[in-house]
CSV table of C-alpha atoms in Angstrom, one decimal:
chain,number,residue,atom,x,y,z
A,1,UNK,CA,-30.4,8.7,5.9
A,2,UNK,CA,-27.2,8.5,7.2
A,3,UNK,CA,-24.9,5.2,6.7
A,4,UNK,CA,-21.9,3.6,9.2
A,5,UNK,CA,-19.1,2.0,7.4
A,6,UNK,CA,-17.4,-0.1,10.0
A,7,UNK,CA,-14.0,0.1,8.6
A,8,UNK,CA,-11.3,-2.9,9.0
A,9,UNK,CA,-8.0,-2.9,7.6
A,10,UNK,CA,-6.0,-0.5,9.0
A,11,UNK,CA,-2.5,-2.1,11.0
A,12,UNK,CA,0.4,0.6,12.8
A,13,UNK,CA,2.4,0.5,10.0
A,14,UNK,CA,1.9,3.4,7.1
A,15,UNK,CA,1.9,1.4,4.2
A,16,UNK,CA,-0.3,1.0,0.9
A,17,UNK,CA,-3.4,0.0,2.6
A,18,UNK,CA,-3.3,2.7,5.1
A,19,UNK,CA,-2.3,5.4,3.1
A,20,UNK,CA,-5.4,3.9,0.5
A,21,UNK,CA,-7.6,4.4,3.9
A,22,UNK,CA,-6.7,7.6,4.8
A,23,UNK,CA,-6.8,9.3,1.5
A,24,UNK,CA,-10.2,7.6,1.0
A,25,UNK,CA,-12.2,8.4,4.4
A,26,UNK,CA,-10.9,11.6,4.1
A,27,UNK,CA,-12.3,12.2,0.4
A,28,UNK,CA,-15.6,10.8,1.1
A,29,UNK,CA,-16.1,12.5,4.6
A,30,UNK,CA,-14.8,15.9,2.2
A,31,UNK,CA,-17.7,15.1,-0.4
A,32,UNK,CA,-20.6,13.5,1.6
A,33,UNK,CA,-21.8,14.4,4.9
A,34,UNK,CA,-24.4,11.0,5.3
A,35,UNK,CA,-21.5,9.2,5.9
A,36,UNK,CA,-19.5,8.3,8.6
A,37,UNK,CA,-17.0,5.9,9.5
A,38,UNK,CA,-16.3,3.7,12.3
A,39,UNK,CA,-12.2,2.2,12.2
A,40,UNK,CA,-11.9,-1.5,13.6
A,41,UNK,CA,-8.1,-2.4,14.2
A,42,UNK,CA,-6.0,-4.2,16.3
A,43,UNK,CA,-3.6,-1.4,17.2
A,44,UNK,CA,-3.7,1.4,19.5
A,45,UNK,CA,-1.4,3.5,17.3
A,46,UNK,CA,-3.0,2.8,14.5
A,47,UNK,CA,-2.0,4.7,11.1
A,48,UNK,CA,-3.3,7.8,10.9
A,49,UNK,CA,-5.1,7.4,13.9
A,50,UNK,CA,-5.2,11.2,15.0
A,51,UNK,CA,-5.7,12.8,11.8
A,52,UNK,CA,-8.8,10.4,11.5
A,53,UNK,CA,-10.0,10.9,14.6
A,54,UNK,CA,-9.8,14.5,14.1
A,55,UNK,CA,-11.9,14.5,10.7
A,56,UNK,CA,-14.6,12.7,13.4
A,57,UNK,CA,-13.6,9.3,12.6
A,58,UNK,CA,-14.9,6.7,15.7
A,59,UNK,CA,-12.4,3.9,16.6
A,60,UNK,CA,-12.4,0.4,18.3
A,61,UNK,CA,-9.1,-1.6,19.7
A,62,UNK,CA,-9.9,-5.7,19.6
A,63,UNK,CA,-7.5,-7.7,21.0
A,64,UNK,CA,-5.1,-9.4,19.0
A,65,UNK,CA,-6.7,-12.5,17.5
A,66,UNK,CA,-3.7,-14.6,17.4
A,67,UNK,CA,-2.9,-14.3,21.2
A,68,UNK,CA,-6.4,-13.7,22.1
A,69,UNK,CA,-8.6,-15.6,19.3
A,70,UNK,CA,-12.4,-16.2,21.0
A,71,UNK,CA,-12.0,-12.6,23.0
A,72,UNK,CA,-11.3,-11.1,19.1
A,73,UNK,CA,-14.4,-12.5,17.9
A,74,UNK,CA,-16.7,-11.2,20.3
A,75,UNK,CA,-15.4,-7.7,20.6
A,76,UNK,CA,-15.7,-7.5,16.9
A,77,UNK,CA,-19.6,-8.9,17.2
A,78,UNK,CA,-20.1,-7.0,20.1
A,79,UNK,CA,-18.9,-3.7,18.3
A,80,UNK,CA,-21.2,-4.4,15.6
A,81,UNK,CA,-24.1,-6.3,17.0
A,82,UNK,CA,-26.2,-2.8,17.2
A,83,UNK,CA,-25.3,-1.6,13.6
A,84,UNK,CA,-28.5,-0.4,12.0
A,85,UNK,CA,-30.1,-1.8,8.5
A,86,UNK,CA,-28.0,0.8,6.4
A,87,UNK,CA,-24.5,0.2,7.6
A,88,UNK,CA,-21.7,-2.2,6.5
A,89,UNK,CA,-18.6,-3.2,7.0
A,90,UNK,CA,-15.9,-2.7,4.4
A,91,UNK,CA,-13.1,-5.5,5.0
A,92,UNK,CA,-9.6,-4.4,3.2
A,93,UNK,CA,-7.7,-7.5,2.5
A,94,UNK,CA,-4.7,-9.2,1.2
A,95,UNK,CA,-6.0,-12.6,1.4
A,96,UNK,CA,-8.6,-14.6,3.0
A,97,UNK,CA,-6.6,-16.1,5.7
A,98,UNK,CA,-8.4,-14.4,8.2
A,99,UNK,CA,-10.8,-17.1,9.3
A,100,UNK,CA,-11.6,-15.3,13.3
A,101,UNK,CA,-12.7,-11.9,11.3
A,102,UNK,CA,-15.3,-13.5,8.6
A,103,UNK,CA,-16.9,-16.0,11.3
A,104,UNK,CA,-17.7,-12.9,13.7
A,105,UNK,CA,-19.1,-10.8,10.9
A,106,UNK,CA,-21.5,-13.5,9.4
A,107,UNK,CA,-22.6,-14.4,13.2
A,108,UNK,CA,-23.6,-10.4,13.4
A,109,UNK,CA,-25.6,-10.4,10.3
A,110,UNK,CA,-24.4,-7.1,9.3
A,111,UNK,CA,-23.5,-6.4,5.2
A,112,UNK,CA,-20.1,-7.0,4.2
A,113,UNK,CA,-18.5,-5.5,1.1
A,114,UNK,CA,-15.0,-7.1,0.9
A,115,UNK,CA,-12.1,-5.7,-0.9
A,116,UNK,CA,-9.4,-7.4,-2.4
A,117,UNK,CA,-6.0,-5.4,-2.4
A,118,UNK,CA,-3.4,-8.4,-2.7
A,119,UNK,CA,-2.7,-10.5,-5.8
A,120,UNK,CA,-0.6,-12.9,-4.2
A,121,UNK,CA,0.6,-13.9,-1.2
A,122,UNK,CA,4.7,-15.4,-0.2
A,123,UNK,CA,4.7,-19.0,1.2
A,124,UNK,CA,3.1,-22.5,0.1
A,125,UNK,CA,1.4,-22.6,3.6
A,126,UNK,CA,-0.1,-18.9,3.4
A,127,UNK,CA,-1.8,-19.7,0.2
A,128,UNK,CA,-3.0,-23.2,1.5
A,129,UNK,CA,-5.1,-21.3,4.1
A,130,UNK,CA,-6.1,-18.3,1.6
A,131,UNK,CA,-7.8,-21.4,-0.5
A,132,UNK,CA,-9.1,-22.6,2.3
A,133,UNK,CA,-10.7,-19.7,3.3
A,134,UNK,CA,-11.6,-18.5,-0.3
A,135,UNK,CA,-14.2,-22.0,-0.2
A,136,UNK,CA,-15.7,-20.8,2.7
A,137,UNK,CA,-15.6,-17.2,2.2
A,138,UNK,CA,-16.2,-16.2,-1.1
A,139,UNK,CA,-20.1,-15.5,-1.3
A,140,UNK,CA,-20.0,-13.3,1.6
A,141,UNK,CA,-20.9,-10.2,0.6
A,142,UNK,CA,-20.7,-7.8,-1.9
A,143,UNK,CA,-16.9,-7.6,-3.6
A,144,UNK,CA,-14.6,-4.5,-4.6
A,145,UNK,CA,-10.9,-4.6,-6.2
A,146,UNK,CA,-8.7,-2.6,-6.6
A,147,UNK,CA,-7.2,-3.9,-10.1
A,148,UNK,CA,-8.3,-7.1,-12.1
A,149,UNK,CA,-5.5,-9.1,-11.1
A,150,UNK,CA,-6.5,-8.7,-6.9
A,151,UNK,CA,-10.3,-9.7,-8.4
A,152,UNK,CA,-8.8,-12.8,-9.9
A,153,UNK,CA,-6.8,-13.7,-7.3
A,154,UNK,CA,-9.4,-13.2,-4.4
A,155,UNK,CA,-12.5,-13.9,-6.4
A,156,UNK,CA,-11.4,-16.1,-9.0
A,157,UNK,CA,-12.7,-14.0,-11.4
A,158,UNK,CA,-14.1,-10.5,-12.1
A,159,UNK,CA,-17.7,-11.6,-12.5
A,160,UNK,CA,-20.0,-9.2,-9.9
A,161,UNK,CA,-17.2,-7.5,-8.9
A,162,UNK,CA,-16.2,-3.5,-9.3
A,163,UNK,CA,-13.2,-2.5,-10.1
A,164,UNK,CA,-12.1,0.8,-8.5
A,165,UNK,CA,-8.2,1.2,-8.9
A,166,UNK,CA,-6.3,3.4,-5.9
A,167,UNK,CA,-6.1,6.7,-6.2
A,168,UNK,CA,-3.9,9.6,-4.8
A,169,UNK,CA,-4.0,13.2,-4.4
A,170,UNK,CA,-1.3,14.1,-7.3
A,171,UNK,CA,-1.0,17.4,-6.7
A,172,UNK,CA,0.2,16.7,-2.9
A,173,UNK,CA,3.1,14.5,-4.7
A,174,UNK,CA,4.5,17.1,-7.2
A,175,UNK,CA,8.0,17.5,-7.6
A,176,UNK,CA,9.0,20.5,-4.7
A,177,UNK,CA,12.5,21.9,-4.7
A,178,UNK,CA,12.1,23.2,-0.9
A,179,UNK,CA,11.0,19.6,-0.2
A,180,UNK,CA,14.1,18.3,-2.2
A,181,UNK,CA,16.2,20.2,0.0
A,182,UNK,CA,14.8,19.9,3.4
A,183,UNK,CA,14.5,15.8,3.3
A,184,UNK,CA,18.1,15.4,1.3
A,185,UNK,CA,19.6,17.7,4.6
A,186,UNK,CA,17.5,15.8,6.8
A,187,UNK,CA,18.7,12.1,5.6
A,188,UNK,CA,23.0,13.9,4.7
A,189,UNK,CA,22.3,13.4,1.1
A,190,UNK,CA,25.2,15.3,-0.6
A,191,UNK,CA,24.1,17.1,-3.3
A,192,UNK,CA,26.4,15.5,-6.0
A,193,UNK,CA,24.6,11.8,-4.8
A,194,UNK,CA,22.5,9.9,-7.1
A,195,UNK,CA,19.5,9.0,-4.6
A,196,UNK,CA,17.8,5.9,-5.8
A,197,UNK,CA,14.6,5.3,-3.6
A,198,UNK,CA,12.6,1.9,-2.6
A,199,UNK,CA,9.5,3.4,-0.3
A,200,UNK,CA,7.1,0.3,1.1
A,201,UNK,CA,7.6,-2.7,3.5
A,202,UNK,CA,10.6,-4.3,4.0
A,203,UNK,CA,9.0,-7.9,3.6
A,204,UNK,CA,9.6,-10.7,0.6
A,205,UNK,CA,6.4,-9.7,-1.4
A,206,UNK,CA,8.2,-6.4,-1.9
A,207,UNK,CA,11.4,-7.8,-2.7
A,208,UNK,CA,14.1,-5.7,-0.8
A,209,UNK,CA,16.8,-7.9,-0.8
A,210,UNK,CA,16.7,-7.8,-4.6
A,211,UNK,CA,17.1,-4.2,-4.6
A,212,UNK,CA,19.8,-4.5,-2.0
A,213,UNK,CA,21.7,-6.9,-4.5
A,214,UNK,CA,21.6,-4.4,-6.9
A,215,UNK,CA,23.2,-2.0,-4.9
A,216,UNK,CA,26.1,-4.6,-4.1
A,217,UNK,CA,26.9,-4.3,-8.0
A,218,UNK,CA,27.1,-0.5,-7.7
A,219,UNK,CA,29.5,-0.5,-4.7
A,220,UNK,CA,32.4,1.0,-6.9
A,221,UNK,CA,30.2,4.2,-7.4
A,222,UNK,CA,29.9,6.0,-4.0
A,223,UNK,CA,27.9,8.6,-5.5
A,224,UNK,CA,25.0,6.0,-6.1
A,225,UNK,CA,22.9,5.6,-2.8
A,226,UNK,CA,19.6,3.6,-2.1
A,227,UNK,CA,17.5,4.7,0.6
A,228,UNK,CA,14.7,2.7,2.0
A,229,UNK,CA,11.4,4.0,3.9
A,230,UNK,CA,9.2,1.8,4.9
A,231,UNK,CA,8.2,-0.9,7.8
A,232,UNK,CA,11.5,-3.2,8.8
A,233,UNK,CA,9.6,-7.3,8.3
A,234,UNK,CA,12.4,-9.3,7.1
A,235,UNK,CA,15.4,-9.0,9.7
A,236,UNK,CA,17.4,-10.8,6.8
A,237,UNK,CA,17.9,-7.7,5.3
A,238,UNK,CA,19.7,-6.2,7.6
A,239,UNK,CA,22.1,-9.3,8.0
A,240,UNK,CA,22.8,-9.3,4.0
A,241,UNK,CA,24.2,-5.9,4.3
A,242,UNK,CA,26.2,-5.9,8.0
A,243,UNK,CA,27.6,-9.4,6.1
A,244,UNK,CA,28.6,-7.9,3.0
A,245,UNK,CA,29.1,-4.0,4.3
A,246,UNK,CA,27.4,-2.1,2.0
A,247,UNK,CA,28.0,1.5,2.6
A,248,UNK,CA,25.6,2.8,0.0
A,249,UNK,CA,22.0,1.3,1.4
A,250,UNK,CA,20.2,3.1,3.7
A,251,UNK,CA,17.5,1.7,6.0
A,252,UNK,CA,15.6,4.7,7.4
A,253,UNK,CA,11.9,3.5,8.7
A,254,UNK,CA,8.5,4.7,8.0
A,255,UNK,CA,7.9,7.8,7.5
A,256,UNK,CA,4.5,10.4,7.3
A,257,UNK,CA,6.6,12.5,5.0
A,258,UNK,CA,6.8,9.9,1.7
A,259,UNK,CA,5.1,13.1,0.3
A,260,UNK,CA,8.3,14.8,0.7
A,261,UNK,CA,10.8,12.3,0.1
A,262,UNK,CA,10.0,11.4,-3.7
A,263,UNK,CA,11.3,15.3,-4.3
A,264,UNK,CA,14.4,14.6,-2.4
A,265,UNK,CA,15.1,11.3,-5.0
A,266,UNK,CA,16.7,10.8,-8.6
A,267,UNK,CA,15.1,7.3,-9.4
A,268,UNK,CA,12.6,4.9,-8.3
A,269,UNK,CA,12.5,1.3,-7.7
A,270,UNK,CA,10.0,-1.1,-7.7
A,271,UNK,CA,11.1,-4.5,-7.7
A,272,UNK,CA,8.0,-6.3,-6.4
A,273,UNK,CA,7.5,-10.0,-6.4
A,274,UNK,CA,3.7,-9.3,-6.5
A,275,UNK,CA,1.6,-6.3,-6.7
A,276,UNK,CA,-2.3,-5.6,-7.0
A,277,UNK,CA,-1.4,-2.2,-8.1
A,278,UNK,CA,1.5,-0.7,-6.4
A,279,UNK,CA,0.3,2.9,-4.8
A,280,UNK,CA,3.7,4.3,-4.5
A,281,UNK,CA,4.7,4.1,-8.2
A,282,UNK,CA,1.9,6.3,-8.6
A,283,UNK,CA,2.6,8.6,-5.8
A,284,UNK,CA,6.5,8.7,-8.1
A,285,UNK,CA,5.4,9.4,-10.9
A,286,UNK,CA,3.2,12.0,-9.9
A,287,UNK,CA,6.4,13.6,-9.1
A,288,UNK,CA,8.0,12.9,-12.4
A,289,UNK,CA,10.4,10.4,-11.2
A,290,UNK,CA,12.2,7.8,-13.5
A,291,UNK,CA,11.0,4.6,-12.5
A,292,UNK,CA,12.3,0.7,-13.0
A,293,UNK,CA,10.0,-1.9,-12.2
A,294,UNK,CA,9.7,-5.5,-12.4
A,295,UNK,CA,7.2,-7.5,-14.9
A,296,UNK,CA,5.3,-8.4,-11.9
A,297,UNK,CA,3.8,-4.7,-12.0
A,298,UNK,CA,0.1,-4.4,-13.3
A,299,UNK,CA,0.7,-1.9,-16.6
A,300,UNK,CA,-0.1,1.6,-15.4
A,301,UNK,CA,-2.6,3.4,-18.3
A,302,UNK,CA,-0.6,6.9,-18.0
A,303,UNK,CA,1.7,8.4,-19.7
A,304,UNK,CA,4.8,6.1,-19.7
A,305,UNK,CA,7.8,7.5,-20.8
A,306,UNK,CA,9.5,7.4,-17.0
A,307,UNK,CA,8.5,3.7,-16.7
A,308,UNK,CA,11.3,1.1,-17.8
A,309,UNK,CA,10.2,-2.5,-17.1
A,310,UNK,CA,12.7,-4.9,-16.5
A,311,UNK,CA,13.2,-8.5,-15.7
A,312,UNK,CA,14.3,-9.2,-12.1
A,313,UNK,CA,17.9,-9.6,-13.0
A,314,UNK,CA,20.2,-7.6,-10.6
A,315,UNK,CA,23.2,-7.2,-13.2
A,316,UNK,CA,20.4,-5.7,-15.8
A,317,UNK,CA,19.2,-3.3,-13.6
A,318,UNK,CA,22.6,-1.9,-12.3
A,319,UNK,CA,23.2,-1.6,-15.6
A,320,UNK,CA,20.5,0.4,-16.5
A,321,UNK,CA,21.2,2.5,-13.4
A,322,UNK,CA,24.4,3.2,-14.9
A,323,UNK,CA,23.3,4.6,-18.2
A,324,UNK,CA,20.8,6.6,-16.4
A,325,UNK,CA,22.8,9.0,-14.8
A,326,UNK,CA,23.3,11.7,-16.7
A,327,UNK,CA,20.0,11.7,-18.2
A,328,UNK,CA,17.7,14.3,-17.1
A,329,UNK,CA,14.2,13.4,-17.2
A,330,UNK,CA,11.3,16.4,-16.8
A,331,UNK,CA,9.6,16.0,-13.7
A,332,UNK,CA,6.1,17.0,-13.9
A,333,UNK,CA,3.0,15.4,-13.1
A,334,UNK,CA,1.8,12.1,-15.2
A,335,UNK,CA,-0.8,11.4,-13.0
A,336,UNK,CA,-3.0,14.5,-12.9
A,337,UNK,CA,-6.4,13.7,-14.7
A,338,UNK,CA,-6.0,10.5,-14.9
A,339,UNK,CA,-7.7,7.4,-13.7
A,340,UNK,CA,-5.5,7.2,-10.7
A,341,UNK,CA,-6.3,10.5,-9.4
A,342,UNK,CA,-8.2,10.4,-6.1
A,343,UNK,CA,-10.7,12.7,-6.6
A,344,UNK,CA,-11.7,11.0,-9.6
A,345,UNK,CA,-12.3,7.4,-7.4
A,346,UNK,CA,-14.4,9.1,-4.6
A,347,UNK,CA,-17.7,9.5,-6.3
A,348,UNK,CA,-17.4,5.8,-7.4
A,349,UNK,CA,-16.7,5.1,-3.9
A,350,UNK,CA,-20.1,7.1,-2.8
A,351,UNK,CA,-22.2,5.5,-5.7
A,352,UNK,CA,-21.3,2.3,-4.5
A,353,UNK,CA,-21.9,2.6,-0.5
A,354,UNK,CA,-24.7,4.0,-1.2
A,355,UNK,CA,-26.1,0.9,-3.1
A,356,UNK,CA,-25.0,-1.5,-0.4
């Protein structure tokens, strides 16, 4: 019989969570035809919104629930009012903030499995209204997580809960010389520069600014450059380097072609303030990249030689740049068969939809 998975969690932006959607619709539509999906979002341009729609991925625009809250909650109940007794909705969240979206799917009576992606949230007032919602909220239906820390902090614990970490398609994130060469001439990377890359949003969870500050240390070497990818949320950024001039950070956008770019890098950086897992220190070291991370990373179970973890200490880690330079670290794949590879997540995925 053939199953719906109304599908929420997908914003315009082409970060973690939409990058985990697209790889993961697109395995399980690959593997199992008695599935479909149905995308709920906000956003006309939507990530990913064409490829989906070309795989024969249905979509439905709501209207924003903060400017239009009571017109949110009925498009959503009206969209799946009709569902039949096999489908569900699969809510990919951060938090449980979203008070609108949980009171329109327990007034439709439709099974929920709820997945927790964040394992923390900036801001005393953001987690005063997780908590609120979390006493309301947390015996609505059936609960996924990504790692144990997002089960803890969404669910309180990992009791009842599967644990199915993100995976990625390693092979499409192999280190590519032709790739290295076409994104570096793209971007004006000279060849003799020292690329340091910082790919996700630009927002306080991620910790930018720290990476920026790092940078400011490393001013007197020109041949040391950062360049950041990802969605612009914290306009302070900008204003710390305009303030301070800092010719050797780069602020380039989103982009589709992350794929690309990790070949066209020298180092990694992942200076998170939180993290339920951290999808693109996988998608690096999949591409052999050397990698410095703050303690505020889960551990990753691979192969761990690239990995350096450091304390958040900006005069540490411009150090450790430093007496990296010259080192020249094999780039080959320390993903591939593990855990963390997609293919290996999909059947879980299946097993488990199909129980709900």
């Amino acid at each position: 019989m053939s199953k719906t998975i109304y599908y929420y969690g997908i914003d315009n932006n082409y970060g973690g969570m939409e990058n985990y959607a697209f790889n993961l619709i697109k395995g399980i539509l690959s593997k199992d035809s008695s599935i479909s999906f149905h995308v709920i979002s906000m956003f006309n341009d939507y990530a990913y919104r064409d490829e989906l729609e070309a795989m024969g991925v249905s979509s439905s625009i709501v209207p924003n629930k903060r400017k239009h809250p009571f017109k949110y909650i009925k498009e959503i109940r009206k969209i799946l009012i009709n569902h039949n007794e096999d489908d569900f909705i699969q809510i990919n969240q951060m938090s449980y903030s979203n008070f609108l979206l949980y009171k329109a799917i327990k007034k439709s009576n439709i099974k929920v499995l709820v997945v927790a992606h964040g394992a923390g949230i900036p801001g005393r007032l953001h987690n005063i209204i997780h908590n609120i919602g979390k006493k309301k909220y947390i015996n609505i239906g059936n609960k996924l997580a990504v790692s144990t820390d997002a089960s803890k902090f969404m669910f309180n614990n990992t009791n009842n809960v599967s644990i199915i970490p993100n995976g990625i398609d390693s092979n499409r994130f192999i280190f590519n010389k032709e790739y290295r060469e076409e994104i570096r001439s793209k971007y004006n990377i000279a060849n003799d520069t020292f690329a340091i890359g910082f790919i996700g949003r630009l927002s306080k969870l991620k910790n930018p600014l720290f990476a920026v500050q790092v940078m400011e240390l490393l001013l007197d070497n020109p041949n040391i450059q950062l360049y950041m990818f990802g969605k612009e949320e914290d306009p302070y950024i900008n204003e710390y380097i305009s303030s301070r001039e800092l010719s050797n950070v780069h602020i380039l956008g989103e982009s589709k072609e992350t794929y690309k770019i990790y070949s066209a890098l020298d180092m990694f950086i992942f200076p998170s303030i939180h993290e339920s897992q951290g999808i693109s220190l996988y998608e690096a070291l999949a591409n052999g990249l050397k990698c410095i991370v703050s303690p505020n990373i889960p551990l990753v179970k691979v192969e761990q030689n690239n990995i350096t973890i450091l304390e958040l200490n900006s005069i540490l880690w411009a150090r450790y740049i430093l007496d990296n330079l010259n080192i020249d670290y094999p780039r080959i794949n320390l993903i591939k068969d593990s855990q963390y590879e997609l293919d290996n997540q999909i059947d879980k995925y299946i097993d488990l939809y199909k129980n709900i």
